[in-house]
Amino acid sequence: MSDGLQNKVIFQQVAELLQNARQQVLRTVNSTMTLTYLEIGRIIVEEEQNGKDRAEYGKKLLKSLSQQLTKEFGKGFSIRNLEFIRKFYLTYSNSEALTRILEIQKKQSLTEEFKYQKTQSLISFSDKSITKSLISFFKLTWTHYIFLIRIDDERERRFYEIESEKHNWSVRELKRQYDSALYTRLALSRDKE
């Protein structure tokens, strides 16, 4: 094999490894940020529930939190995004699939001393097995989840989540499939059988 051809083959192998590594890093960052947003949502909801006049207190809390987080961390913490984070928690904290993951992990790896309590963090980055399971649960980008939390029916939402992951749908494709009522059409075609 000539030196030029061998160098090209080696370059392609190395380039493929680097591209795969970049994709894995992106997936891990996306999942970790999504899991972090779930926890932020939990903190917001629990704090709001301690407020006396929830609606007014919630608005003040989000405004104040938005200002502080934006000052400290920059973009991404507008009041609107904090509202999405809050809704994300409310939507997914009651998800059957997420509840099953947490229950399985508790049975397998938690001691009697460490039991899930409402005030305890869903994320314990020191508990690698739970964190790994939760990160594997949230495989899409935050933008995907912002769209998905608008779907009220949990089965329909889970369907689009699974299909997005399986077929590597962009958010644009996810919206297109949702707008075409893919879930409803498939459900109707199965009912005929």
PDB file of C-alpha atoms in Angstrom:
ATOM      1  CA  MET A   1       0.000   0.000   0.000  1.00  0.00           C
ATOM      2  CA  SER A   2       1.401   3.408  -0.884  1.00  0.00           C
ATOM      3  CA  ASP A   3       2.244   5.925   1.847  1.00  0.00           C
ATOM      4  CA  GLY A   4      -0.392   8.370   0.556  1.00  0.00           C
ATOM      5  CA  LEU A   5      -3.159   5.772   0.597  1.00  0.00           C
ATOM      6  CA  GLN A   6      -2.135   4.433   4.021  1.00  0.00           C
ATOM      7  CA  ASN A   7      -2.088   7.996   5.430  1.00  0.00           C
ATOM      8  CA  LYS A   8      -5.574   8.586   4.017  1.00  0.00           C
ATOM      9  CA  VAL A   9      -6.890   5.399   5.666  1.00  0.00           C
ATOM     10  CA  ILE A  10      -5.300   6.306   8.997  1.00  0.00           C
ATOM     11  CA  PHE A  11      -6.676   9.851   8.734  1.00  0.00           C
ATOM     12  CA  GLN A  12     -10.186   8.503   8.090  1.00  0.00           C
ATOM     13  CA  GLN A  13      -9.979   6.169  11.095  1.00  0.00           C
ATOM     14  CA  VAL A  14      -8.740   8.944  13.386  1.00  0.00           C
ATOM     15  CA  ALA A  15     -11.310  11.424  12.042  1.00  0.00           C
ATOM     16  CA  GLU A  16     -14.111   8.904  12.656  1.00  0.00           C
ATOM     17  CA  LEU A  17     -12.908   8.326  16.230  1.00  0.00           C
ATOM     18  CA  LEU A  18     -12.833  12.072  16.880  1.00  0.00           C
ATOM     19  CA  GLN A  19     -16.292  12.594  15.396  1.00  0.00           C
ATOM     20  CA  ASN A  20     -17.716   9.766  17.505  1.00  0.00           C
ATOM     21  CA  ALA A  21     -16.046  11.189  20.620  1.00  0.00           C
ATOM     22  CA  ARG A  22     -17.499  14.639  19.922  1.00  0.00           C
ATOM     23  CA  GLN A  23     -20.981  13.178  19.482  1.00  0.00           C
ATOM     24  CA  GLN A  24     -20.654  11.247  22.742  1.00  0.00           C
ATOM     25  CA  VAL A  25     -19.518  14.371  24.586  1.00  0.00           C
ATOM     26  CA  LEU A  26     -22.459  16.341  23.172  1.00  0.00           C
ATOM     27  CA  ARG A  27     -24.924  13.641  24.210  1.00  0.00           C
ATOM     28  CA  THR A  28     -23.456  13.498  27.712  1.00  0.00           C
ATOM     29  CA  VAL A  29     -23.522  17.287  28.098  1.00  0.00           C
ATOM     30  CA  ASN A  30     -27.122  17.465  26.811  1.00  0.00           C
ATOM     31  CA  SER A  31     -28.271  14.701  29.156  1.00  0.00           C
ATOM     32  CA  THR A  32     -26.464  16.179  32.147  1.00  0.00           C
ATOM     33  CA  MET A  33     -27.901  19.650  31.519  1.00  0.00           C
ATOM     34  CA  THR A  34     -31.385  18.204  31.077  1.00  0.00           C
ATOM     35  CA  LEU A  35     -31.033  16.301  34.347  1.00  0.00           C
ATOM     36  CA  THR A  36     -29.780  19.486  36.012  1.00  0.00           C
ATOM     37  CA  TYR A  37     -32.821  21.376  34.700  1.00  0.00           C
ATOM     38  CA  LEU A  38     -35.047  18.677  36.199  1.00  0.00           C
ATOM     39  CA  GLU A  39     -33.434  19.305  39.574  1.00  0.00           C
ATOM     40  CA  ILE A  40     -33.676  23.095  39.205  1.00  0.00           C
ATOM     41  CA  GLY A  41     -37.366  22.632  38.411  1.00  0.00           C
ATOM     42  CA  ARG A  42     -37.801  20.568  41.570  1.00  0.00           C
ATOM     43  CA  ILE A  43     -36.183  23.282  43.676  1.00  0.00           C
ATOM     44  CA  ILE A  44     -38.392  25.975  42.118  1.00  0.00           C
ATOM     45  CA  VAL A  45     -41.602  23.968  42.590  1.00  0.00           C
ATOM     46  CA  GLU A  46     -40.811  23.100  46.197  1.00  0.00           C
ATOM     47  CA  GLU A  47     -39.919  26.707  46.986  1.00  0.00           C
ATOM     48  CA  GLU A  48     -43.117  27.942  45.328  1.00  0.00           C
ATOM     49  CA  GLN A  49     -45.179  25.512  47.384  1.00  0.00           C
ATOM     50  CA  ASN A  50     -43.735  27.039  50.543  1.00  0.00           C
ATOM     51  CA  GLY A  51     -44.876  30.511  49.427  1.00  0.00           C
ATOM     52  CA  LYS A  52     -48.112  31.896  50.836  1.00  0.00           C
ATOM     53  CA  ASP A  53     -49.602  33.501  47.754  1.00  0.00           C
ATOM     54  CA  ARG A  54     -48.263  31.012  45.219  1.00  0.00           C
ATOM     55  CA  ALA A  55     -48.973  32.855  41.979  1.00  0.00           C
ATOM     56  CA  GLU A  56     -47.512  36.177  43.099  1.00  0.00           C
ATOM     57  CA  TYR A  57     -44.666  34.549  45.007  1.00  0.00           C
ATOM     58  CA  GLY A  58     -43.857  32.333  42.025  1.00  0.00           C
ATOM     59  CA  LYS A  59     -43.568  35.334  39.702  1.00  0.00           C
ATOM     60  CA  LYS A  60     -41.285  37.149  42.137  1.00  0.00           C
ATOM     61  CA  LEU A  61     -39.204  34.016  42.691  1.00  0.00           C
ATOM     62  CA  LEU A  62     -38.701  33.424  38.963  1.00  0.00           C
ATOM     63  CA  LYS A  63     -37.879  37.076  38.299  1.00  0.00           C
ATOM     64  CA  SER A  64     -35.341  37.221  41.117  1.00  0.00           C
ATOM     65  CA  LEU A  65     -33.827  33.839  40.258  1.00  0.00           C
ATOM     66  CA  SER A  66     -33.615  34.802  36.589  1.00  0.00           C
ATOM     67  CA  GLN A  67     -31.736  38.000  37.385  1.00  0.00           C
ATOM     68  CA  GLN A  68     -29.305  36.271  39.743  1.00  0.00           C
ATOM     69  CA  LEU A  69     -28.613  33.292  37.463  1.00  0.00           C
ATOM     70  CA  THR A  70     -28.195  35.503  34.398  1.00  0.00           C
ATOM     71  CA  LYS A  71     -25.728  37.683  36.279  1.00  0.00           C
ATOM     72  CA  GLU A  72     -23.767  34.637  37.453  1.00  0.00           C
ATOM     73  CA  PHE A  73     -24.034  32.282  34.442  1.00  0.00           C
ATOM     74  CA  GLY A  74     -25.081  34.423  31.476  1.00  0.00           C
ATOM     75  CA  LYS A  75     -27.770  33.552  28.937  1.00  0.00           C
ATOM     76  CA  GLY A  76     -30.240  30.719  29.306  1.00  0.00           C
ATOM     77  CA  PHE A  77     -32.006  31.710  32.503  1.00  0.00           C
ATOM     78  CA  SER A  78     -34.745  34.042  31.339  1.00  0.00           C
ATOM     79  CA  ILE A  79     -38.042  33.958  33.208  1.00  0.00           C
ATOM     80  CA  ARG A  80     -39.522  32.096  30.250  1.00  0.00           C
ATOM     81  CA  ASN A  81     -36.807  29.434  30.328  1.00  0.00           C
ATOM     82  CA  LEU A  82     -37.217  29.040  34.093  1.00  0.00           C
ATOM     83  CA  GLU A  83     -40.947  28.525  33.463  1.00  0.00           C
ATOM     84  CA  PHE A  84     -40.040  25.780  30.960  1.00  0.00           C
ATOM     85  CA  ILE A  85     -37.679  24.222  33.533  1.00  0.00           C
ATOM     86  CA  ARG A  86     -40.460  24.302  36.130  1.00  0.00           C
ATOM     87  CA  LYS A  87     -42.954  22.738  33.714  1.00  0.00           C
ATOM     88  CA  PHE A  88     -40.350  20.160  32.683  1.00  0.00           C
ATOM     89  CA  TYR A  89     -40.043  19.033  36.289  1.00  0.00           C
ATOM     90  CA  LEU A  90     -43.812  18.967  36.796  1.00  0.00           C
ATOM     91  CA  THR A  91     -44.235  16.931  33.607  1.00  0.00           C
ATOM     92  CA  TYR A  92     -41.414  14.428  34.029  1.00  0.00           C
ATOM     93  CA  SER A  93     -41.411  14.008  37.810  1.00  0.00           C
ATOM     94  CA  ASN A  94     -44.761  12.227  37.410  1.00  0.00           C
ATOM     95  CA  SER A  95     -43.637  10.210  34.387  1.00  0.00           C
ATOM     96  CA  GLU A  96     -44.207   6.465  34.762  1.00  0.00           C
ATOM     97  CA  ALA A  97     -40.914   5.618  33.053  1.00  0.00           C
ATOM     98  CA  LEU A  98     -38.859   7.965  35.229  1.00  0.00           C
ATOM     99  CA  THR A  99     -40.603   6.735  38.373  1.00  0.00           C
ATOM    100  CA  ARG A 100     -39.762   3.126  37.397  1.00  0.00           C
ATOM    101  CA  ILE A 101     -36.090   4.020  36.891  1.00  0.00           C
ATOM    102  CA  LEU A 102     -35.919   5.687  40.294  1.00  0.00           C
ATOM    103  CA  GLU A 103     -37.672   2.759  41.991  1.00  0.00           C
ATOM    104  CA  ILE A 104     -35.392   0.163  40.372  1.00  0.00           C
ATOM    105  CA  GLN A 105     -32.320   2.152  41.326  1.00  0.00           C
ATOM    106  CA  LYS A 106     -33.525   2.589  44.888  1.00  0.00           C
ATOM    107  CA  LYS A 107     -34.074  -1.164  45.248  1.00  0.00           C
ATOM    108  CA  GLN A 108     -30.717  -2.039  43.711  1.00  0.00           C
ATOM    109  CA  SER A 109     -28.354   0.487  45.166  1.00  0.00           C
ATOM    110  CA  LEU A 110     -29.766   2.582  47.984  1.00  0.00           C
ATOM    111  CA  THR A 111     -29.189   1.772  51.615  1.00  0.00           C
ATOM    112  CA  GLU A 112     -31.851   2.064  54.311  1.00  0.00           C
ATOM    113  CA  GLU A 113     -30.136   5.240  55.452  1.00  0.00           C
ATOM    114  CA  PHE A 114     -30.540   6.890  52.015  1.00  0.00           C
ATOM    115  CA  LYS A 115     -34.223   6.880  51.123  1.00  0.00           C
ATOM    116  CA  TYR A 116     -35.826   9.190  48.616  1.00  0.00           C
ATOM    117  CA  GLN A 117     -37.607  12.056  50.324  1.00  0.00           C
ATOM    118  CA  LYS A 118     -39.501  14.903  48.706  1.00  0.00           C
ATOM    119  CA  THR A 119     -36.909  17.466  49.789  1.00  0.00           C
ATOM    120  CA  GLN A 120     -33.975  15.342  48.705  1.00  0.00           C
ATOM    121  CA  SER A 121     -32.336  15.986  45.391  1.00  0.00           C
ATOM    122  CA  LEU A 122     -33.271  13.732  42.483  1.00  0.00           C
ATOM    123  CA  ILE A 123     -29.690  14.139  41.385  1.00  0.00           C
ATOM    124  CA  SER A 124     -26.962  12.884  43.556  1.00  0.00           C
ATOM    125  CA  PHE A 125     -23.942  13.187  41.338  1.00  0.00           C
ATOM    126  CA  SER A 126     -22.009  11.206  43.931  1.00  0.00           C
ATOM    127  CA  ASP A 127     -24.352   8.236  43.374  1.00  0.00           C
ATOM    128  CA  LYS A 128     -23.071   7.209  39.954  1.00  0.00           C
ATOM    129  CA  SER A 129     -25.612   4.436  39.290  1.00  0.00           C
ATOM    130  CA  ILE A 130     -28.668   6.689  39.719  1.00  0.00           C
ATOM    131  CA  THR A 131     -27.064   9.537  37.803  1.00  0.00           C
ATOM    132  CA  LYS A 132     -26.101   7.181  34.969  1.00  0.00           C
ATOM    133  CA  SER A 133     -29.650   5.786  34.761  1.00  0.00           C
ATOM    134  CA  LEU A 134     -31.206   9.238  34.798  1.00  0.00           C
ATOM    135  CA  ILE A 135     -28.771  10.544  32.192  1.00  0.00           C
ATOM    136  CA  SER A 136     -29.593   7.553  29.986  1.00  0.00           C
ATOM    137  CA  PHE A 137     -33.302   8.402  30.388  1.00  0.00           C
ATOM    138  CA  PHE A 138     -32.866  11.936  29.003  1.00  0.00           C
ATOM    139  CA  LYS A 139     -31.275  11.344  25.610  1.00  0.00           C
ATOM    140  CA  LEU A 140     -32.646  14.284  23.637  1.00  0.00           C
ATOM    141  CA  THR A 141     -31.668  17.928  23.620  1.00  0.00           C
ATOM    142  CA  TRP A 142     -33.271  20.492  25.902  1.00  0.00           C
ATOM    143  CA  THR A 143     -35.013  22.006  22.869  1.00  0.00           C
ATOM    144  CA  HIS A 144     -36.680  18.644  22.180  1.00  0.00           C
ATOM    145  CA  TYR A 145     -37.974  18.541  25.754  1.00  0.00           C
ATOM    146  CA  ILE A 146     -39.278  22.112  25.553  1.00  0.00           C
ATOM    147  CA  PHE A 147     -41.443  20.928  22.671  1.00  0.00           C
ATOM    148  CA  LEU A 148     -42.384  17.603  24.283  1.00  0.00           C
ATOM    149  CA  ILE A 149     -43.632  19.127  27.557  1.00  0.00           C
ATOM    150  CA  ARG A 150     -46.402  20.792  25.560  1.00  0.00           C
ATOM    151  CA  ILE A 151     -47.920  17.351  24.870  1.00  0.00           C
ATOM    152  CA  ASP A 152     -50.349  16.553  27.683  1.00  0.00           C
ATOM    153  CA  ASP A 153     -50.872  12.831  26.984  1.00  0.00           C
ATOM    154  CA  GLU A 154     -47.938  10.970  28.570  1.00  0.00           C
ATOM    155  CA  ARG A 155     -48.143   8.023  26.146  1.00  0.00           C
ATOM    156  CA  GLU A 156     -48.133  10.338  23.144  1.00  0.00           C
ATOM    157  CA  ARG A 157     -45.256  12.368  24.592  1.00  0.00           C
ATOM    158  CA  ARG A 158     -43.271   9.193  25.302  1.00  0.00           C
ATOM    159  CA  PHE A 159     -43.987   7.941  21.756  1.00  0.00           C
ATOM    160  CA  TYR A 160     -42.515  11.097  20.201  1.00  0.00           C
ATOM    161  CA  GLU A 161     -39.588  10.981  22.617  1.00  0.00           C
ATOM    162  CA  ILE A 162     -38.758   7.391  21.646  1.00  0.00           C
ATOM    163  CA  GLU A 163     -39.202   8.034  17.934  1.00  0.00           C
ATOM    164  CA  SER A 164     -37.043  11.171  18.106  1.00  0.00           C
ATOM    165  CA  GLU A 165     -34.257   9.192  19.687  1.00  0.00           C
ATOM    166  CA  LYS A 166     -34.628   6.115  17.485  1.00  0.00           C
ATOM    167  CA  HIS A 167     -34.703   8.059  14.211  1.00  0.00           C
ATOM    168  CA  ASN A 168     -32.405  10.867  15.348  1.00  0.00           C
ATOM    169  CA  TRP A 169     -35.058  13.506  14.614  1.00  0.00           C
ATOM    170  CA  SER A 170     -34.129  17.139  14.798  1.00  0.00           C
ATOM    171  CA  VAL A 171     -36.579  19.385  16.643  1.00  0.00           C
ATOM    172  CA  ARG A 172     -37.876  20.540  13.260  1.00  0.00           C
ATOM    173  CA  GLU A 173     -38.568  16.923  12.237  1.00  0.00           C
ATOM    174  CA  LEU A 174     -40.182  16.191  15.607  1.00  0.00           C
ATOM    175  CA  LYS A 175     -42.532  19.150  15.126  1.00  0.00           C
ATOM    176  CA  ARG A 176     -43.293  18.045  11.573  1.00  0.00           C
ATOM    177  CA  GLN A 177     -44.169  14.521  12.719  1.00  0.00           C
ATOM    178  CA  TYR A 178     -46.280  15.879  15.578  1.00  0.00           C
ATOM    179  CA  ASP A 179     -48.101  18.305  13.284  1.00  0.00           C
ATOM    180  CA  SER A 180     -48.836  15.424  10.910  1.00  0.00           C
ATOM    181  CA  ALA A 181     -50.495  13.601  13.869  1.00  0.00           C
ATOM    182  CA  LEU A 182     -48.254  10.556  13.478  1.00  0.00           C
ATOM    183  CA  TYR A 183     -49.174   9.157  16.898  1.00  0.00           C
ATOM    184  CA  THR A 184     -52.905   9.512  16.304  1.00  0.00           C
ATOM    185  CA  ARG A 185     -52.699   8.021  12.806  1.00  0.00           C
ATOM    186  CA  LEU A 186     -50.730   5.010  14.060  1.00  0.00           C
ATOM    187  CA  ALA A 187     -53.107   4.539  16.991  1.00  0.00           C
ATOM    188  CA  LEU A 188     -56.107   4.610  14.645  1.00  0.00           C
ATOM    189  CA  SER A 189     -54.505   2.162  12.222  1.00  0.00           C
ATOM    190  CA  ARG A 190     -53.792  -0.262  15.093  1.00  0.00           C
ATOM    191  CA  ASP A 191     -57.372   0.008  16.322  1.00  0.00           C
ATOM    192  CA  LYS A 192     -58.631  -1.185  12.916  1.00  0.00           C
ATOM    193  CA  GLU A 193     -56.617  -4.381  13.157  1.00  0.00           C
TER     194      GLU A 193
END
